[in-house]
Amino acid sequence: MANKIQAIRGMNDILPTQSPVWQYLEGTVKDLLAAHGYAEIRMPVVEQTNLFKRSIGEVTDIVEKEMYTFEDRNGDSLTLRPEGTASCVRACEEHGLLYNQTQRLWYTGPMFRHERPQKGRYRQFYQIGVETFGIATPDIDAELILMTADLWRQLGLQDAVTLQLNTLGSNEARAEYRAALVEYLNQFRDQLDEDSQRRLESNPLRVLDSKDPNTQALLADAPQLHDHLDEDSREHFNTLRAILDAAGVKYEINQRLVRGLDYYNKTVFEWVTDKLGAQGTVCAGGRYDGLVEQLGGKATPAVGFAMGVERLILMLETLEVIPEAVSETVDVYVCALGAGADQAALLLSRQLREEHAGLRIQTHCGAGSFKSQMKKADKSGARFALILGESELENGTVGVKDLRGEAEQATVNQSDVGPWLMDALV
Ligand code: ATP
Ligand code: MG
């Protein structure tokens, strides 16, 4: 027998038992975004490789080691998107959504990075991303952060996440700081990890991001970015902090938070947790006022974030904060016993759905004994089983059995059963 074909390592199936939690999370986020006036945008999952090289930066983990890049049949270099911001900017620019207007957008979908698969780190993973364009003031930075804080509260995650906040300043301030950092690190060049030695030349701020403990220790006495901040960035940061303070959102200022992509300036932030081991960042973002211009558009202020859906789901599961109702997929299971009952069951179910919006009904198909149908009814998670047998068909009634209670089976007129269920299900 031929070997069975399996999924690509690090690329997961989301099984029917898991999807209710995904839908719950996505639904909660969508409602929250709708309540803030954000609109959805959907981009392709494949783009020209240069889009990511030019935006994320050549000397970053993503572009150096993580991209799924291939030649298509024309010989063009294409890449499976490793993140959404670059695609979103490309799409907005291409369709004229940025000139003389503001945008508040969101998207969700799979992203692809060739990383070592482990808990909370996959090669295909999902992000929900939010991007805003055309607003330079810190109120919008604050709106994004407040919105995420509200999301954690709605999901019951508020006590398990903390906010790390930093400002990267203007390009000029960073250039000045970069010189000071290089001068300092050059003294310890030989003691830095290999990536950091290389980056000291090409992209020294990336050294701050190093996961190597030895490099991190050397950074303890390094010059501080905030000593080189420009006045505008300082004021922007202070206003943002004042809004967060007024809203009661706590944060830690982390001057080494530079994020793994080159396009950020001013505000950067990460929501982190200690519940997921090394994969502790569940949501990350910041301001990228230079990116639109860098990709060929007119200078446009922008700020956004992305959250990792798998990591949030792992948190919901670890903290056991998924509401019970999330896994209840149907309210009613309709059993059909004997001649003509299958047809009657389908028609009754259809009529009930039409008359009672929101009523979730699974109709038994495939015949079988009373016992086996009741087993299926129980497994469906439904609260009630409706039973259509020969005598019910004759009398225009239906048997109603509470699958989660002690009550005896009742008999109800078919014409009354809809309102009866609606009453009982509230
Ligand atoms: P990390 O430091 O964990 O590698 P990152 O800085 O590379 O994260 P971003 O590019 O900021 O991540 O992506 C935003 C979010 O997407 C992350 O905070 C995380 O929740 C999620 N994410 C990133 N890479 C992966 C991955 N390989 N598998 C699952 N989720 C991921
Ligand atoms: Mg990463």
PDB file of N, CA, C and O and ligand atoms in Angstrom, residues 61-62 66 113 115 121 125 209 211 259-261 311, ligand 2:
ATOM      1  N   ASP A  61      15.703  38.597  10.885  1.00  0.00           N
ATOM      2  CA  ASP A  61      15.498  37.146  10.926  1.00  0.00           C
ATOM      3  C   ASP A  61      14.547  36.715   9.820  1.00  0.00           C
ATOM      4  O   ASP A  61      14.773  35.724   9.138  1.00  0.00           O
ATOM      5  N   ILE A  62      13.480  37.458   9.665  1.00  0.00           N
ATOM      6  CA  ILE A  62      12.447  37.026   8.711  1.00  0.00           C
ATOM      7  C   ILE A  62      13.034  36.915   7.303  1.00  0.00           C
ATOM      8  O   ILE A  62      12.926  35.874   6.661  1.00  0.00           O
ATOM      9  N   GLU A  66      13.741  33.140   7.229  1.00  0.00           N
ATOM     10  CA  GLU A  66      12.436  32.540   7.492  1.00  0.00           C
ATOM     11  C   GLU A  66      11.468  32.527   6.304  1.00  0.00           C
ATOM     12  O   GLU A  66      10.410  31.921   6.390  1.00  0.00           O
ATOM     13  N   ARG A 113       6.374  31.302   7.868  1.00  0.00           N
ATOM     14  CA  ARG A 113       7.776  31.543   8.205  1.00  0.00           C
ATOM     15  C   ARG A 113       8.457  30.204   8.436  1.00  0.00           C
ATOM     16  O   ARG A 113       7.925  29.364   9.180  1.00  0.00           O
ATOM     17  N   GLU A 115      10.455  28.502  10.402  1.00  0.00           N
ATOM     18  CA  GLU A 115      11.077  28.512  11.727  1.00  0.00           C
ATOM     19  C   GLU A 115      11.063  27.088  12.263  1.00  0.00           C
ATOM     20  O   GLU A 115      10.393  26.218  11.725  1.00  0.00           O
ATOM     21  N   ARG A 121       4.896  28.106  17.937  1.00  0.00           N
ATOM     22  CA  ARG A 121       5.703  28.568  16.799  1.00  0.00           C
ATOM     23  C   ARG A 121       5.541  27.578  15.650  1.00  0.00           C
ATOM     24  O   ARG A 121       5.897  26.408  15.780  1.00  0.00           O
ATOM     25  N   PHE A 125       1.044  30.005  10.357  1.00  0.00           N
ATOM     26  CA  PHE A 125       0.320  30.420  11.556  1.00  0.00           C
ATOM     27  C   PHE A 125      -0.609  31.557  11.159  1.00  0.00           C
ATOM     28  O   PHE A 125      -0.480  32.134  10.080  1.00  0.00           O
ATOM     29  N   ASP A 209      17.950  43.035  19.987  1.00  0.00           N
ATOM     30  CA  ASP A 209      16.902  42.030  19.868  1.00  0.00           C
ATOM     31  C   ASP A 209      17.457  40.614  20.065  1.00  0.00           C
ATOM     32  O   ASP A 209      16.706  39.641  20.052  1.00  0.00           O
ATOM     33  N   LYS A 211      18.650  37.063  21.195  1.00  0.00           N
ATOM     34  CA  LYS A 211      18.127  36.198  22.259  1.00  0.00           C
ATOM     35  C   LYS A 211      19.286  35.564  23.041  1.00  0.00           C
ATOM     36  O   LYS A 211      19.076  34.846  24.012  1.00  0.00           O
ATOM     37  N   ARG A 259      11.651  45.279  18.168  1.00  0.00           N
ATOM     38  CA  ARG A 259      10.836  44.527  17.222  1.00  0.00           C
ATOM     39  C   ARG A 259      11.681  43.968  16.076  1.00  0.00           C
ATOM     40  O   ARG A 259      12.709  44.520  15.727  1.00  0.00           O
ATOM     41  N   GLY A 260      11.229  42.874  15.496  1.00  0.00           N
ATOM     42  CA  GLY A 260      12.041  42.150  14.528  1.00  0.00           C
ATOM     43  C   GLY A 260      11.945  42.636  13.091  1.00  0.00           C
ATOM     44  O   GLY A 260      12.320  41.935  12.175  1.00  0.00           O
ATOM     45  N   LEU A 261      11.403  43.813  12.879  1.00  0.00           N
ATOM     46  CA  LEU A 261      11.238  44.319  11.525  1.00  0.00           C
ATOM     47  C   LEU A 261      11.778  45.745  11.496  1.00  0.00           C
ATOM     48  O   LEU A 261      11.720  46.448  12.491  1.00  0.00           O
ATOM     49  N   ARG A 311      -1.284  31.402  19.485  1.00  0.00           N
ATOM     50  CA  ARG A 311      -0.808  31.682  20.851  1.00  0.00           C
ATOM     51  C   ARG A 311      -1.944  32.139  21.744  1.00  0.00           C
ATOM     52  O   ARG A 311      -2.006  31.779  22.924  1.00  0.00           O
TER      53      ARG A 311
HETATM   54 MG    MG B   2      10.019  35.702  14.959  1.00  0.00          MG
END
